[in-house]
Short mmCIF file of C-alpha atoms and ligand atoms in Angstrom, two decimals:
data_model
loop_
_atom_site.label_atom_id
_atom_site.label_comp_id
_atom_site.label_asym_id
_atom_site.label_seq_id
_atom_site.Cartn_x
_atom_site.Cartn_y
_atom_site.Cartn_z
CA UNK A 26 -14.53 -14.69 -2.16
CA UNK A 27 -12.13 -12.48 -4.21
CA UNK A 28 -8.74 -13.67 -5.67
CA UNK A 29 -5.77 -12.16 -7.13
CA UNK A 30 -4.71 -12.97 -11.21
CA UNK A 31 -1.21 -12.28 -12.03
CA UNK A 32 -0.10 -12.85 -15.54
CA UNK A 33 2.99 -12.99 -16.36
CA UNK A 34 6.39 -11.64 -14.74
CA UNK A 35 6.83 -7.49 -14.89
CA UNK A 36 9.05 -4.95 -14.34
CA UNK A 37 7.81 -2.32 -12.06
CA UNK A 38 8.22 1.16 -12.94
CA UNK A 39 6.64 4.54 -11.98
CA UNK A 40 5.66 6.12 -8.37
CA UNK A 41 3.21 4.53 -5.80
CA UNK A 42 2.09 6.69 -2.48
CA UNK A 43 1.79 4.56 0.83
CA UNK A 44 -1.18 5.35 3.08
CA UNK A 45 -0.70 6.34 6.82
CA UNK A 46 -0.20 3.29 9.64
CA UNK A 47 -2.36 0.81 10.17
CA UNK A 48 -0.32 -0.22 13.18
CA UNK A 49 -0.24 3.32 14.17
CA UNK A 50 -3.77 3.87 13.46
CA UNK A 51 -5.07 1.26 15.46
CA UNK A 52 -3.85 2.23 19.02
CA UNK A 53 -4.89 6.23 18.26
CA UNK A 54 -8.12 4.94 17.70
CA UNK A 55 -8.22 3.36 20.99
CA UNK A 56 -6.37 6.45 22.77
CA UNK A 57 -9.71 8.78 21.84
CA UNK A 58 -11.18 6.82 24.64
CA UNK A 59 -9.23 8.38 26.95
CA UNK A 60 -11.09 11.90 26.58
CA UNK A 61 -14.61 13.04 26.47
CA UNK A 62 -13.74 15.21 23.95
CA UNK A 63 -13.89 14.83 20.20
CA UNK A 64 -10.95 13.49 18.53
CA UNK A 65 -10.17 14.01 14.80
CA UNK A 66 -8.06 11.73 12.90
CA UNK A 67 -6.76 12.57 8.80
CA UNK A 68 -5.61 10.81 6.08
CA UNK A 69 -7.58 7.17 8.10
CA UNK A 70 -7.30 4.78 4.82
CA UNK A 71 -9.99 2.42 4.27
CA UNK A 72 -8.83 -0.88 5.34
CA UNK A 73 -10.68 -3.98 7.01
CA UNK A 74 -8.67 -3.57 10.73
CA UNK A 75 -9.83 0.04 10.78
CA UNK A 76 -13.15 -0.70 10.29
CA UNK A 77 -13.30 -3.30 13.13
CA UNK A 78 -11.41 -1.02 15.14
CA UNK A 79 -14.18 1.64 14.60
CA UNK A 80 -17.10 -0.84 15.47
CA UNK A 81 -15.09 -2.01 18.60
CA UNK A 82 -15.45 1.55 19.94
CA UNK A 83 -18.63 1.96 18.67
CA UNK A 84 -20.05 -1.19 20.86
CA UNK A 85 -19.07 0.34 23.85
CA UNK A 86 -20.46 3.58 23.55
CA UNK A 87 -18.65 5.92 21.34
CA UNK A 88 -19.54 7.97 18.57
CA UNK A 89 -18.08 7.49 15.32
CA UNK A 90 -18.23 9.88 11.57
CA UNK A 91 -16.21 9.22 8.39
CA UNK A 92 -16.31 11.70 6.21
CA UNK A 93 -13.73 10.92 3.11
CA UNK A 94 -10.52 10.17 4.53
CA UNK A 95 -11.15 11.40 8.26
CA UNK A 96 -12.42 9.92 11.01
CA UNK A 97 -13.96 11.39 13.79
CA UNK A 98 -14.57 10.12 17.72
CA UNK A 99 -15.92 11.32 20.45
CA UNK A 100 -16.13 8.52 23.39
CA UNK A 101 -17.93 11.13 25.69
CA UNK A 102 -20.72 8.92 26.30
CA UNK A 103 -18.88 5.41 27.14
CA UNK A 104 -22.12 3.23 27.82
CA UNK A 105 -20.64 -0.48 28.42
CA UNK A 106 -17.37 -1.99 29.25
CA UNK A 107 -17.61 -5.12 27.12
CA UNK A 108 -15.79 -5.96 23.98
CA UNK A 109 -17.09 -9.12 22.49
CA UNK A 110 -15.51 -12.36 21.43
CA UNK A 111 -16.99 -11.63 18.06
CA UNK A 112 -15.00 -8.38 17.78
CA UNK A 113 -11.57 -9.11 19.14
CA UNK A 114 -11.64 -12.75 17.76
CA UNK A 115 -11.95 -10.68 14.46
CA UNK A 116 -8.82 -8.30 15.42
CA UNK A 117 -6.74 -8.83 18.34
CA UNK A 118 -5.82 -5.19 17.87
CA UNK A 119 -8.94 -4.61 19.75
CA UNK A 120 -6.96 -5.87 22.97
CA UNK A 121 -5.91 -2.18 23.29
CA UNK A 122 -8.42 -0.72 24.66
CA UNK A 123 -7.56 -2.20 27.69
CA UNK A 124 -6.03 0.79 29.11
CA UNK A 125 -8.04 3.44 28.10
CA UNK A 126 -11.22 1.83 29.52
CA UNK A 127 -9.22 1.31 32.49
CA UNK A 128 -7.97 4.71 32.83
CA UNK A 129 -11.02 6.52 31.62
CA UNK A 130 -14.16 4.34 33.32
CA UNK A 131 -12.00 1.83 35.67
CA UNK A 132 -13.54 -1.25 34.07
CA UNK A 133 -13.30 -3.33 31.35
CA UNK A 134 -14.44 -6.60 30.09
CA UNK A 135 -12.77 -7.82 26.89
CA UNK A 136 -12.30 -11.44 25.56
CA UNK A 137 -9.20 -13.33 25.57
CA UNK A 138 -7.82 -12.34 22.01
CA UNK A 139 -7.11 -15.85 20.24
CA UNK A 140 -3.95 -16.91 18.52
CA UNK A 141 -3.29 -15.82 15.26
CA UNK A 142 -1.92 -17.97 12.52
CA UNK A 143 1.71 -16.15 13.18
CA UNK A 144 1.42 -17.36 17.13
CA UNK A 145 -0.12 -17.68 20.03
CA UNK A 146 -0.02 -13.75 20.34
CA UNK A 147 0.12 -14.13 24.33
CA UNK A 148 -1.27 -10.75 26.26
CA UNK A 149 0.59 -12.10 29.98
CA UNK A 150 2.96 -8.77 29.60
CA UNK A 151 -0.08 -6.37 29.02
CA UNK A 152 -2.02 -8.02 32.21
CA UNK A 153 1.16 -8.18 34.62
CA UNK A 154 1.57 -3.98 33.43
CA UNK A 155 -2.33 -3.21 34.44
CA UNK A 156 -1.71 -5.63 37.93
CA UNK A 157 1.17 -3.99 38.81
CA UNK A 158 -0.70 -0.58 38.51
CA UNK A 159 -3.06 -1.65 40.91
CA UNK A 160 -6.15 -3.54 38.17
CA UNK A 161 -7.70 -6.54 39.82
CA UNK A 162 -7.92 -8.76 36.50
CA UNK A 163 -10.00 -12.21 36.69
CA UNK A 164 -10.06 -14.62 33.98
CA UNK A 165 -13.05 -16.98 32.96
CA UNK A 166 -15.16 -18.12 30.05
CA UNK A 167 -12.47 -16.60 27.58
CA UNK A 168 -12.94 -13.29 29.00
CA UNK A 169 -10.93 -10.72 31.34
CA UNK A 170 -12.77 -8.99 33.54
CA UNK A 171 -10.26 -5.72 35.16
CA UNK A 172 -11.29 -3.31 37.44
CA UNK A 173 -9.36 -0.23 38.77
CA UNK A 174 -10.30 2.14 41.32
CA UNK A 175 -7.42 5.08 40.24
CA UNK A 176 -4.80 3.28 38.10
CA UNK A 177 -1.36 3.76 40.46
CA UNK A 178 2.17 4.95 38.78
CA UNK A 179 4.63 2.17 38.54
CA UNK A 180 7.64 0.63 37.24
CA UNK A 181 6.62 -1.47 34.47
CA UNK A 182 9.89 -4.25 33.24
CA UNK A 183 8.60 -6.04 29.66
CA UNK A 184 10.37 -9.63 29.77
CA UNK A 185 10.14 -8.48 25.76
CA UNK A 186 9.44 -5.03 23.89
CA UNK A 187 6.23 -6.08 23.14
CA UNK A 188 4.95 -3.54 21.11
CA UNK A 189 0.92 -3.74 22.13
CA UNK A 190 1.98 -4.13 25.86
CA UNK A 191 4.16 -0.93 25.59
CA UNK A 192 1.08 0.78 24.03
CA UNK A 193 -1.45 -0.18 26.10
CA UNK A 194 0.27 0.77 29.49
CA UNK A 195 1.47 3.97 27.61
CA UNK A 196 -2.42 4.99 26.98
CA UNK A 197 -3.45 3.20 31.18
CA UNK A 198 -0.34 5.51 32.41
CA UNK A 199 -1.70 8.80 31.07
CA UNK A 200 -4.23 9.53 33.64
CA UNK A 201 -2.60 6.77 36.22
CA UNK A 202 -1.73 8.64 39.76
CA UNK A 203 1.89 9.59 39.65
CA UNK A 204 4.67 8.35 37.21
CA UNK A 205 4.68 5.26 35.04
CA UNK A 206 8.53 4.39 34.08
CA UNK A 207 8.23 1.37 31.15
CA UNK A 208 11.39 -0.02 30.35
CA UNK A 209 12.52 -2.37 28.13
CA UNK A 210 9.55 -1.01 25.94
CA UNK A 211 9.08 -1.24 22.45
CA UNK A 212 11.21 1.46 20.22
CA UNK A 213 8.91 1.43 16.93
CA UNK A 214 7.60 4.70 15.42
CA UNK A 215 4.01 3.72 15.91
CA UNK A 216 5.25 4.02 19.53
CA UNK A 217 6.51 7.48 18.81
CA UNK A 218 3.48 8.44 16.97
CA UNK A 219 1.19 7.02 19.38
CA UNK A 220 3.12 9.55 21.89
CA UNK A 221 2.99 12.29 20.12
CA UNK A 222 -0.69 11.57 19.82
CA UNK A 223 -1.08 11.33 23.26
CA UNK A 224 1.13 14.78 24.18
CA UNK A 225 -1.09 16.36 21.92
CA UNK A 226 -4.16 15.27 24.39
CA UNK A 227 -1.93 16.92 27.44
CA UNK A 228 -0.57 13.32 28.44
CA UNK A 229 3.34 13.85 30.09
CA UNK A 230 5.80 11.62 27.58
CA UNK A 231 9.03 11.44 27.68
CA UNK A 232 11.31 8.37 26.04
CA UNK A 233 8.81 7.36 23.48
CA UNK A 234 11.38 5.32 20.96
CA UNK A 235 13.79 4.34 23.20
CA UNK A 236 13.81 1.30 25.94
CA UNK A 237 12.44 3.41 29.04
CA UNK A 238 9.59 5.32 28.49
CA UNK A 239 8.18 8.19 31.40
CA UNK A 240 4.65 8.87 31.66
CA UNK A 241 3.29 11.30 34.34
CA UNK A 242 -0.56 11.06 35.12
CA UNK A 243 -2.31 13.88 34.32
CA UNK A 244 -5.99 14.63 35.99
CA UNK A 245 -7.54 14.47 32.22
CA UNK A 246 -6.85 14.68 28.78
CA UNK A 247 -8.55 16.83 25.56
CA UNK A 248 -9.39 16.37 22.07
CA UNK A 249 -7.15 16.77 19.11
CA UNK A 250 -5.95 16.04 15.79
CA UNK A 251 -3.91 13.49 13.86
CA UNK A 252 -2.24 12.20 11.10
CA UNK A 253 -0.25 9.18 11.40
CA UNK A 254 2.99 8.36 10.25
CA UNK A 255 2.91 6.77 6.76
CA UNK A 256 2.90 2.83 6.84
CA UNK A 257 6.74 1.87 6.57
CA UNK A 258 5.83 -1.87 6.06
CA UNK A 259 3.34 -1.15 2.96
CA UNK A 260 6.50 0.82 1.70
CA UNK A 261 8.97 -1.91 2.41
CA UNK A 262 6.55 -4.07 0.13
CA UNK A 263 6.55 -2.02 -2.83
CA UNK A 264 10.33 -1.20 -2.10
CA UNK A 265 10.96 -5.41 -2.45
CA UNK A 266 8.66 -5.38 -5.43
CA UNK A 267 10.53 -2.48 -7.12
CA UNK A 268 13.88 -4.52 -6.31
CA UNK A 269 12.99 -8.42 -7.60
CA UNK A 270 11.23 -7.32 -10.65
CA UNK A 271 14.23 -5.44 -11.62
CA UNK A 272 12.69 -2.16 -11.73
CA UNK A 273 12.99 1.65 -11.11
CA UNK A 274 10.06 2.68 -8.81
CA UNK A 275 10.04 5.49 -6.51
CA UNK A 276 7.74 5.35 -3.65
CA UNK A 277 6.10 8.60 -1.74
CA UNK A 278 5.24 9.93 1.40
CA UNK A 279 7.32 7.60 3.53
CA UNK A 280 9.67 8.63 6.53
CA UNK A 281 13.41 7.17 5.08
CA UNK A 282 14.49 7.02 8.69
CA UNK A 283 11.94 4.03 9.39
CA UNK A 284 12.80 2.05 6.42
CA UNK A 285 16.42 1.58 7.44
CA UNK A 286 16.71 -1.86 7.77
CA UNK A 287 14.56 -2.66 4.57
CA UNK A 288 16.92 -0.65 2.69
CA UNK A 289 20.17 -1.61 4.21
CA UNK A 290 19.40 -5.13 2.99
CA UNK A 291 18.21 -4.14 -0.81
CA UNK A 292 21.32 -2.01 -0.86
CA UNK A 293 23.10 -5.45 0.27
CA UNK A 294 21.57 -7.64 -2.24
CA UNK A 295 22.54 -5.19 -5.10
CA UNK A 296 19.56 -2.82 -5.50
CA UNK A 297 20.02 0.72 -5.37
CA UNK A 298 17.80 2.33 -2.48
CA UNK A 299 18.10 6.48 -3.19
CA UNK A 300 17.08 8.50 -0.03
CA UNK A 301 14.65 11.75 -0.34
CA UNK A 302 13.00 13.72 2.44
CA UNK A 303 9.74 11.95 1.79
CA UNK A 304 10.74 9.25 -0.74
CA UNK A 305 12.73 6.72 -1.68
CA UNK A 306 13.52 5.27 -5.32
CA UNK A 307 14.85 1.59 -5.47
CA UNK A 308 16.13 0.91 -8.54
CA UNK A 309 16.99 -2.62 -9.72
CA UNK A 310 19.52 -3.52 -13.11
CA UNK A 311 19.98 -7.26 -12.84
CA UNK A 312 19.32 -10.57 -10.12
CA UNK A 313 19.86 -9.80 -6.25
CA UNK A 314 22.70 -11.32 -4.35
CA UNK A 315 21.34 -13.47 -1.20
CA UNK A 316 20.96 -11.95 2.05
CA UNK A 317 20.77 -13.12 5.42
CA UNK A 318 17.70 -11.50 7.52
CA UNK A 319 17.13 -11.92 11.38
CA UNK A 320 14.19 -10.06 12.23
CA UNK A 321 14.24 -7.95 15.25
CA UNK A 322 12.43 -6.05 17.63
CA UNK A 323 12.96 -2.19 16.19
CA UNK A 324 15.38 -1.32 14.82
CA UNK A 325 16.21 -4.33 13.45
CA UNK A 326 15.01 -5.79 10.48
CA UNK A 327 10.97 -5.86 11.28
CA UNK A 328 9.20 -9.18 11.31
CA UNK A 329 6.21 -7.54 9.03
CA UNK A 330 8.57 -7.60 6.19
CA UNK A 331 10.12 -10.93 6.69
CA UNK A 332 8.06 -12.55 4.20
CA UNK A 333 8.51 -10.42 1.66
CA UNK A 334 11.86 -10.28 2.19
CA UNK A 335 12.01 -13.80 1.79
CA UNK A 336 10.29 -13.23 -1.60
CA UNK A 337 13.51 -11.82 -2.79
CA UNK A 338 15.13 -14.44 -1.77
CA UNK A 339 14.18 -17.03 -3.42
CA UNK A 340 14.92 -15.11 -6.76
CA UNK A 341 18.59 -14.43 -5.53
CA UNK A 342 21.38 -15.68 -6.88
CA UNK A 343 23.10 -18.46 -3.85
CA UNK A 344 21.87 -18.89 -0.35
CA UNK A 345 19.98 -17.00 1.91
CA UNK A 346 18.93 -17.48 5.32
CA UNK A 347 15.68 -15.95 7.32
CA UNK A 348 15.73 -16.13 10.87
CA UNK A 349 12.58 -15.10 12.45
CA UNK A 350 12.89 -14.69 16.54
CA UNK A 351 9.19 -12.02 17.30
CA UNK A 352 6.67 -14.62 16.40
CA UNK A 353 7.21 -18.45 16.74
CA UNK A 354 5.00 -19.53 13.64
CA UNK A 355 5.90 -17.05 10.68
CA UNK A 356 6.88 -18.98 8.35
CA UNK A 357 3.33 -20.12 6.81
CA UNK A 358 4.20 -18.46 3.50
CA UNK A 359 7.04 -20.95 2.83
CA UNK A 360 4.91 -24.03 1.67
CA UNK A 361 2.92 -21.55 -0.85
CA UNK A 362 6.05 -20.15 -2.27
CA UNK A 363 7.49 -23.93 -2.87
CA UNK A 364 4.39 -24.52 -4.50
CA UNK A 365 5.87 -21.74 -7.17
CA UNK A 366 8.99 -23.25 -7.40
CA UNK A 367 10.67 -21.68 -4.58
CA UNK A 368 13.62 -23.89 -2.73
CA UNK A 369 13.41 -23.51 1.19
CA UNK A 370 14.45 -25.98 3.65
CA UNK A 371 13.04 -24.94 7.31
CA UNK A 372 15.58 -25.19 10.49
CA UNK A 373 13.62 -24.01 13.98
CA UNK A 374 13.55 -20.76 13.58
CA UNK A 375 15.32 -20.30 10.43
CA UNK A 376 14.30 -20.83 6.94
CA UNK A 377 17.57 -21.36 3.73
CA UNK A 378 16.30 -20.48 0.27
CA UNK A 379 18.51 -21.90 -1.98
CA UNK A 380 17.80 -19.02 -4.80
CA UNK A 381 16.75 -19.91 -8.27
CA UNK A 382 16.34 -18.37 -11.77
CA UNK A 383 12.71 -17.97 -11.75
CA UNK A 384 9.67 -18.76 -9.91
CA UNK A 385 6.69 -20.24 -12.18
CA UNK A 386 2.62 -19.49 -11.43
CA UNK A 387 0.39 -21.26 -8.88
CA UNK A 388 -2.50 -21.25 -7.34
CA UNK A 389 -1.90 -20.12 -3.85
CA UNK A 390 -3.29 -19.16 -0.42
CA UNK A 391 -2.82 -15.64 1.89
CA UNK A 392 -2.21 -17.46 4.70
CA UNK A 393 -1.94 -13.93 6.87
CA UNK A 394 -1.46 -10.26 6.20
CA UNK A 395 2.09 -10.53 5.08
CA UNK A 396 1.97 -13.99 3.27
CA UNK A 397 -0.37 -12.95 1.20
CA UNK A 398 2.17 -9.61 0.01
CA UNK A 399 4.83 -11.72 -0.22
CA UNK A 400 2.90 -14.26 -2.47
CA UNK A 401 1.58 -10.75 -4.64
CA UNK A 402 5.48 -10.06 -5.02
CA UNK A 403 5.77 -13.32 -6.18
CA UNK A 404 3.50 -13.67 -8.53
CA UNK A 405 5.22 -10.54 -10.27
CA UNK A 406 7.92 -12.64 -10.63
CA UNK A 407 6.41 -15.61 -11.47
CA UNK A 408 6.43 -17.39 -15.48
CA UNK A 409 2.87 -17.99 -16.32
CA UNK A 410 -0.42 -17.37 -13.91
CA UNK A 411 -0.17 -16.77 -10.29
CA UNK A 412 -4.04 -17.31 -8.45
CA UNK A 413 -3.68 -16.23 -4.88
CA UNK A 414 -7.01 -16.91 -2.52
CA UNK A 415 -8.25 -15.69 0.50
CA UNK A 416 -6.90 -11.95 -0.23
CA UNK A 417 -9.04 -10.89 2.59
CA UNK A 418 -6.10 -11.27 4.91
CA UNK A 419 -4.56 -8.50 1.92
CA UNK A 420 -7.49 -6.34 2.59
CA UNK A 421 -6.00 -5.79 6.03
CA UNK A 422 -3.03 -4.13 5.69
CA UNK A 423 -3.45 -2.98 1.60
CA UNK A 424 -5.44 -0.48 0.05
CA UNK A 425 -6.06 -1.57 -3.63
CA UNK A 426 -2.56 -3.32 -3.76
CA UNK A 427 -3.93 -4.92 -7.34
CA UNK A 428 -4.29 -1.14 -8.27
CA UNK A 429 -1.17 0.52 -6.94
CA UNK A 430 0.46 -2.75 -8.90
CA UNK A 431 -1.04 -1.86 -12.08
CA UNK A 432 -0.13 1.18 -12.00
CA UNK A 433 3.52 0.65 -11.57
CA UNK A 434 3.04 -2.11 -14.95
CA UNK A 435 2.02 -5.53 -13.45
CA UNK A 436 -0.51 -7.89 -15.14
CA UNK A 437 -2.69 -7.98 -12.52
CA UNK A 438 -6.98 -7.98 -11.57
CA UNK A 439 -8.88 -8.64 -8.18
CA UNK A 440 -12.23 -11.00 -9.45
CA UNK A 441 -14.67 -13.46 -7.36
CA UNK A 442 -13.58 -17.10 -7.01
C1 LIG B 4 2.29 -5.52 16.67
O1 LIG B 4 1.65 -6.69 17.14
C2 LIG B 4 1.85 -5.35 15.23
N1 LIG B 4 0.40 -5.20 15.17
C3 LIG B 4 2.27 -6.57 14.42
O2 LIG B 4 1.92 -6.32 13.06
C4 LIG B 4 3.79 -6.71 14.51
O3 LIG B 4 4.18 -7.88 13.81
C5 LIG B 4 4.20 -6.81 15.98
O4 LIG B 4 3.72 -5.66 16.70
C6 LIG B 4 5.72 -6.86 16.14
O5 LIG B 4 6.30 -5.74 15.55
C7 LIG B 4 -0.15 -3.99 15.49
O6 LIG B 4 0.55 -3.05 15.82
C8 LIG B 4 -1.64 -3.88 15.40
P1 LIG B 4 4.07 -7.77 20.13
P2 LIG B 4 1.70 -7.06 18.73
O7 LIG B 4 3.22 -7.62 21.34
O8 LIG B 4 1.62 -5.81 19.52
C9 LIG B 4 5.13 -11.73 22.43
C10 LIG B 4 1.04 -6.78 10.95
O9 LIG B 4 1.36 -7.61 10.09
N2 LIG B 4 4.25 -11.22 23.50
O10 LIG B 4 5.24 -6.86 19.92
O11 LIG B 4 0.70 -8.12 18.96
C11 LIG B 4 4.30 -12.17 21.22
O12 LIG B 4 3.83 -13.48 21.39
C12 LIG B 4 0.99 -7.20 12.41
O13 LIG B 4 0.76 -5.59 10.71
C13 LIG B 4 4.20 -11.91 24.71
O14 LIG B 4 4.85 -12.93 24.88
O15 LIG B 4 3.16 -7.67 18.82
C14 LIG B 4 5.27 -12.09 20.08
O16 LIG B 4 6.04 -13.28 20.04
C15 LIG B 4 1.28 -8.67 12.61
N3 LIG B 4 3.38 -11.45 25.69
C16 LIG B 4 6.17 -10.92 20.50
O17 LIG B 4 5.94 -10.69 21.90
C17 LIG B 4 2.63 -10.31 25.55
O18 LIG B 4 1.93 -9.92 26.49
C18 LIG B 4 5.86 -9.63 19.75
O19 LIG B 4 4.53 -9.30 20.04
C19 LIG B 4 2.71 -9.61 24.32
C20 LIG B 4 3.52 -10.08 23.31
#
């Protein structure tokens, strides 16, 4: 199993280029199901959820080629309608092909996709959605079993803007009969860029990245290309990094627009946050004020970079508090960060960090994706040797984040337990 060293706090300076979505990534994947035709994606980085994604598609019949940095699909010969418990226990991502299977072949049989250690990651608003367009769903042995004739246009309301609901019955609405009307959907730009995806195919869209979203059924949809938005929580990561180690960093190929919140609250703490048309530089002279986050469906402050956030935190000078209302058990980074030093009392939902002068090294655990940045960030900041374990969850959302570190001037190496 491979760990991160960090020696030593830094100061990060230099450039670092984000890769394109995971989060958008992930549900185009699944949308190439809904054509026979080849589908072409650029720019795919190589990370761990990709991958699974790939094999989940593979299993049930389509064809997959990487060659360098694209990825190419063509689901024209869809041979089964199962997705295993040994796939989607490994992503619940995988839940979304749902809809295309649905819409494309009528069937589907995909296991129950288990908590995570964030929450119990309920699918009841994606299954309502697919009833409500006519699906008969049945549930046994930790597996749904849904079956659709001709998916029917509806009215979809989400009791929340679930953002995997929204995309699934975006992707089952595309070649549904008649209109699909979602509202209270999910605003992110993965939902936008999953849209734009899916216009691209032919699909009817209209509303992707506000609460109601329109989708016409069309009779079928084509092949096309893509490149996906770049990934505006890897950003926010290096943007907190570049902000609690005091340093100057500028960080490409990012859309300003989606990093609003992120930098409203580093521009509130004291950093400076300059805004370019693909770029932004966060510059850093002396110790953050505190901060109070809530995280929010988008566009509020995202829950992805809660953690991190909370990172900062516990390096600024008073009190801060972190209120986390999307997922009911996020807050599985706290106990590794007091284990550095860090002073946070938990309250329900909220967390106060009492800031402090400096955190010292640990050995510490990625408890999930996000943890295990925010731990990264502070180790950067961290007196002595940081050790954090189990950086597979890293390996999810990062490419080379020990690298990209480096780079920018931290004292940092990936190596085997
Ligand atoms: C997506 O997860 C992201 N994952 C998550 O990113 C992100 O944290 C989340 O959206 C919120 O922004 C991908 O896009 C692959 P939700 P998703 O459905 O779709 C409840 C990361 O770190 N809910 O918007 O699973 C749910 O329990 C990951 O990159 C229901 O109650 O999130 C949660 O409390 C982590 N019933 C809230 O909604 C449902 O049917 C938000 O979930 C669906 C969701």
């Amino acid at each position: 199993m491979a760990k991160l060293v960090i020696e030593d706090r830094c100061v990060l300076k230099g450039d670092v280029k984000v890769h394109s979505a995971k989060n958008s990534i992930l549900p185009v994947i699944a949308a190439s199901l809904l054509t026979p035709d080849t589908c072409v994606l650029e720019e795919v980085p190589y990370l761990y959820d990709v991958d699974i994604m790939e094999e989940v598609v593979k299993s049930i019949g389509a064809k997959v080629g990487r060659t360098n940095s694209s990825l190419t699909i063509n689901a024209e010969n869809i041979n089964s309608f199962e997705a295993t418990y040994e796939l989607v226990r490994k992503m619940r991502a995988s839940f979304l092909i749902m809809g295309p299977m649905l819409a494309r072949v009528g069937k589907v049989k995909i296991s129950l996709p288990g908590g995570c250690a964030i929450g119990t990651r309920p699918i009841d608003l994606h299954l309502k959605g697919f009833s409500l367009m006519g699906a008969n769903i049945t549930l046994g042995h930790g597996y749904i079993e849904a079956y659709a004739e001709k998916l029917k246009g509806e009215t979809i309301y989400l009791d929340f803007p679930s953002v995997g609901a929204t995309e699934n019955l975006m992707m089952a609405a595309c070649l549904a009969e008649g209109t699909t009307i979602i509202e209270n959907a999910a605003e992110e730009p993965e939902i936008v860029d999953l849209a734009s995806f899916l216009s691209k195919m032919g699909s009817v869209i209209k509303g992707a990245g506000t609460d109601t979203i329109r989708i016409e059924g069309v009779r079928e949809l084509k092949g096309t290309n893509h490149t996906a938005i770049p990934d505006r929580i890897e950003a926010g990561t290096y943007m907190v990094a570049a902000a609690i180690t005091g340093g100057d960093v500028i960080v490409e190929g990012v859309v300003p627009e989606h990093l609003k919140p992120v930098t409203a609250k580093l521009k509130e703490m004291g950093a400076e946050v300059q805004e370019y048309e693909r770029a932004v530089r966060v510059r850093a002279l002396g110790r953050l004020n505190s901060v109070d986050i809530k995280t929010m469906p988008y566009p509020g402050f995202p829950t992805d970079m809660q953690a991190q956030m909370m990172t900062a935190m516990c390096l600024a000078k008073g009190t801060s508090i972190a209120t986390e209302t999307v997922f009911e058990n996020r807050f599985m980074h706290i106990n590794e960060l007091k284990l550095m030093g860090a002073n946070i009392k938990v309250d329900g939902r909220s967390a106060i960090i009492e800031g402090c002068e400096r955190l010292s090294g640990a050995k510490v655990r990625a408890t999930d994706l996000r943890a295990g940045a925010a731990l990264a960030i502070a180790g950067l900041c961290a007196e002595g040797r940081t050790e954090i374990h189990d950086i597979y969850h890293l390996d999810r959302g990062y490419i080379k984040i020990e690298e990209k570190l480096k780079k920018l001037g931290a004292n940092i190496i990936r190596t085997e337990e």
